[in-house]
Tab-separated table of C-alpha atoms in Angstrom:
chain	number	residue	atom	x	y	z
A	1	MET	CA	0.000	0.000	0.000
A	2	LYS	CA	2.837	2.380	0.832
A	3	ASP	CA	4.358	1.760	-2.612
A	4	GLU	CA	1.027	2.538	-4.291
A	5	LEU	CA	0.623	5.768	-2.315
A	6	ARG	CA	4.178	6.839	-3.152
A	7	MET	CA	3.520	6.153	-6.832
A	8	ILE	CA	0.361	8.279	-6.760
A	9	GLU	CA	2.167	11.055	-4.890
A	10	ASP	CA	4.998	11.006	-7.468
A	11	LYS	CA	2.575	11.199	-10.388
A	12	VAL	CA	0.562	14.054	-8.861
A	13	SER	CA	3.793	15.904	-8.034
A	14	SER	CA	5.148	15.423	-11.546
A	15	PHE	CA	1.888	16.587	-13.094
A	16	ALA	CA	1.631	19.584	-10.751
A	17	SER	CA	5.189	20.697	-11.518
A	18	SER	CA	4.312	20.930	-15.217
A	19	LEU	CA	1.544	23.500	-14.573
A	20	SER	CA	1.263	26.983	-13.137
A	21	ASP	CA	-1.538	29.150	-11.769
A	22	THR	CA	-3.448	26.004	-10.786
A	23	LEU	CA	-5.310	24.985	-7.634
A	24	PHE	CA	-5.219	21.235	-6.951
A	25	LEU	CA	-7.864	19.412	-4.939
A	26	VAL	CA	-7.138	15.803	-4.022
A	27	THR	CA	-9.891	13.844	-2.276
A	28	ALA	CA	-11.642	10.479	-2.097
A	29	ASP	CA	-15.246	9.368	-2.314
A	30	HIS	CA	-15.158	7.598	1.069
A	31	GLY	CA	-12.917	6.674	3.971
A	32	HIS	CA	-11.728	3.197	4.923
A	33	ILE	CA	-11.445	1.141	8.087
A	34	ASP	CA	-9.632	-2.023	9.124
A	35	ALA	CA	-12.271	-4.739	8.865
A	36	GLU	CA	-12.974	-7.830	10.912
A	37	GLY	CA	-14.715	-10.198	8.546
A	38	VAL	CA	-17.404	-12.688	9.488
A	39	TYR	CA	-19.056	-15.157	7.098
A	40	ILE	CA	-22.797	-14.864	7.653
A	41	ASN	CA	-23.323	-18.268	6.012
A	42	GLU	CA	-21.652	-19.765	9.109
A	43	TYR	CA	-24.851	-18.841	10.991
A	44	PRO	CA	-27.500	-21.272	9.664
A	45	GLU	CA	-30.068	-19.967	12.152
A	46	ILE	CA	-29.941	-16.636	10.261
A	47	MET	CA	-29.451	-18.046	6.762
A	48	ASP	CA	-32.511	-20.292	7.203
A	49	THR	CA	-34.695	-17.161	7.432
A	50	LEU	CA	-33.448	-15.619	4.167
A	51	LEU	CA	-34.925	-15.932	0.679
A	52	ARG	CA	-31.493	-15.395	-0.877
A	53	LEU	CA	-27.992	-14.235	-0.060
A	54	PRO	CA	-27.696	-10.680	1.243
A	55	SER	CA	-26.954	-7.992	-1.327
A	56	LEU	CA	-25.618	-4.438	-1.500
A	57	GLU	CA	-22.461	-4.074	0.643
A	58	ALA	CA	-20.669	-6.298	3.127
A	59	ARG	CA	-20.752	-3.408	5.609
A	60	THR	CA	-24.384	-2.549	4.802
A	61	PRO	CA	-26.156	-5.747	3.782
A	62	ASN	CA	-29.676	-5.833	2.358
A	63	PHE	CA	-31.781	-8.794	3.521
A	64	PHE	CA	-34.784	-10.388	1.830
A	65	VAL	CA	-36.539	-12.523	4.444
A	66	LYS	CA	-38.845	-15.497	3.924
A	67	GLU	CA	-42.558	-14.929	4.394
A	68	GLY	CA	-43.538	-15.218	8.058
A	69	MET	CA	-39.901	-15.122	9.264
A	70	LYS	CA	-39.315	-11.372	9.688
A	71	GLU	CA	-39.518	-11.323	13.474
A	72	VAL	CA	-37.470	-14.518	13.741
A	73	PHE	CA	-34.795	-13.031	11.460
A	74	LYS	CA	-34.746	-9.785	13.454
A	75	GLU	CA	-34.413	-11.592	16.787
A	76	ARG	CA	-31.671	-13.918	15.556
A	77	PHE	CA	-29.738	-11.206	13.741
A	78	LEU	CA	-29.801	-8.819	16.708
A	79	ASP	CA	-28.913	-11.628	19.112
A	80	ARG	CA	-25.755	-12.385	17.120
A	81	PHE	CA	-24.851	-9.024	15.562
A	82	GLY	CA	-26.772	-6.401	17.552
A	83	ASP	CA	-23.604	-5.075	19.223
A	84	ASP	CA	-22.012	-4.435	15.826
A	85	PHE	CA	-24.863	-3.536	13.457
A	86	VAL	CA	-27.922	-1.293	13.405
A	87	LEU	CA	-30.870	-3.134	11.840
A	88	LEU	CA	-33.564	-1.101	10.056
A	89	ASP	CA	-36.698	-2.419	8.400
A	90	ARG	CA	-37.586	-1.199	4.915
A	91	GLU	CA	-40.015	1.450	6.219
A	92	GLU	CA	-37.291	2.949	8.441
A	93	VAL	CA	-34.825	2.938	5.542
A	94	ILE	CA	-37.306	4.849	3.360
A	95	GLU	CA	-38.340	7.229	6.164
A	96	LYS	CA	-34.736	8.055	7.100
A	97	LYS	CA	-33.829	8.525	3.414
A	98	LEU	CA	-30.840	6.261	3.973
A	99	PHE	CA	-30.148	6.260	0.232
A	100	GLY	CA	-30.543	10.010	-0.178
A	101	TRP	CA	-33.041	12.534	-1.409
A	102	GLY	CA	-34.241	13.326	-4.887
A	103	LYS	CA	-36.011	11.316	-7.524
A	104	GLU	CA	-36.332	7.683	-6.550
A	105	HIS	CA	-35.166	5.056	-9.030
A	106	PRO	CA	-38.216	3.238	-10.452
A	107	LEU	CA	-36.941	-0.107	-9.119
A	108	PHE	CA	-35.751	1.175	-5.725
A	109	LYS	CA	-38.523	-0.357	-3.625
A	110	GLU	CA	-38.287	-3.628	-5.543
A	111	MET	CA	-34.525	-3.820	-4.899
A	112	LEU	CA	-34.888	-2.859	-1.231
A	113	GLY	CA	-35.084	-5.880	1.041
A	114	ASP	CA	-37.063	-6.324	4.223
A	115	TYR	CA	-34.121	-5.153	6.347
A	116	ILE	CA	-30.876	-3.248	5.929
A	117	ALA	CA	-28.114	-3.479	8.514
A	118	TYR	CA	-25.255	-1.041	8.746
A	119	SER	CA	-22.144	-1.659	10.751
A	120	LYS	CA	-21.340	0.546	13.722
A	121	SER	CA	-18.097	-1.325	14.413
A	122	ASN	CA	-15.332	-2.871	12.331
A	123	LYS	CA	-17.407	-6.050	11.775
A	124	THR	CA	-18.135	-6.878	8.145
A	125	LEU	CA	-20.524	-9.595	6.916
A	126	PHE	CA	-19.071	-11.497	4.000
A	127	PHE	CA	-21.099	-14.044	2.075
A	128	TYR	CA	-18.316	-15.756	0.128
A	129	GLY	CA	-14.751	-15.237	-1.048
A	130	GLU	CA	-11.771	-13.803	0.729
A	131	LYS	CA	-12.326	-11.583	3.751
A	132	LEU	CA	-10.917	-8.162	2.908
A	133	LYS	CA	-8.728	-6.439	5.474
A	134	SER	CA	-9.984	-2.929	4.755
A	135	MET	CA	-13.547	-1.904	3.918
A	136	HIS	CA	-15.967	0.959	3.466
A	137	GLY	CA	-19.684	1.272	2.890
A	138	SER	CA	-21.148	1.847	6.327
A	139	MET	CA	-21.698	4.838	8.571
A	140	THR	CA	-18.784	4.909	10.965
A	141	GLU	CA	-17.008	8.241	11.207
A	142	ASP	CA	-13.847	6.875	9.597
A	143	GLU	CA	-15.847	5.694	6.564
A	144	MET	CA	-17.775	8.931	6.133
A	145	ILE	CA	-15.028	11.497	6.696
A	146	ILE	CA	-12.888	11.911	3.614
A	147	PRO	CA	-9.501	13.548	3.158
A	148	LEU	CA	-9.145	16.830	1.290
A	149	ILE	CA	-5.710	17.992	0.175
A	150	VAL	CA	-5.505	21.473	-1.341
A	151	PHE	CA	-2.376	22.987	-2.831
A	152	GLY	CA	-1.561	25.625	-5.404
A	153	ARG	CA	1.079	25.837	-8.050
């Protein structure tokens, strides 16, 4: 990672030195945190309540729950992950405008599951594959605050 950052710094520096009367803004679209990965499929008592694998983000999973299992899912999920995740039902997600304001995508409500969970810790719910060491996509301060570097030439 250090090598990649040095390479980026060198390229920005080289580019900046070729210009004059220029203000540079360097930023990111999100922050990152060190992640502690958990495979949710290792919890059959939760998986048994789901219609399909969670979607969206590993740090903010979207859950479609089997008919008649919503309360069971909620109880089991909060029992296991309640210290690390906030669980909102679809009505709360819509009411809180979790996905922003403005014109709603025509398929938004169809794509929105019964529950969304967002991490309030470093826990990350993976469904398959390699557990990543660094993540983003939830609402911790470190994920929402982004760097801004400003310099002139």
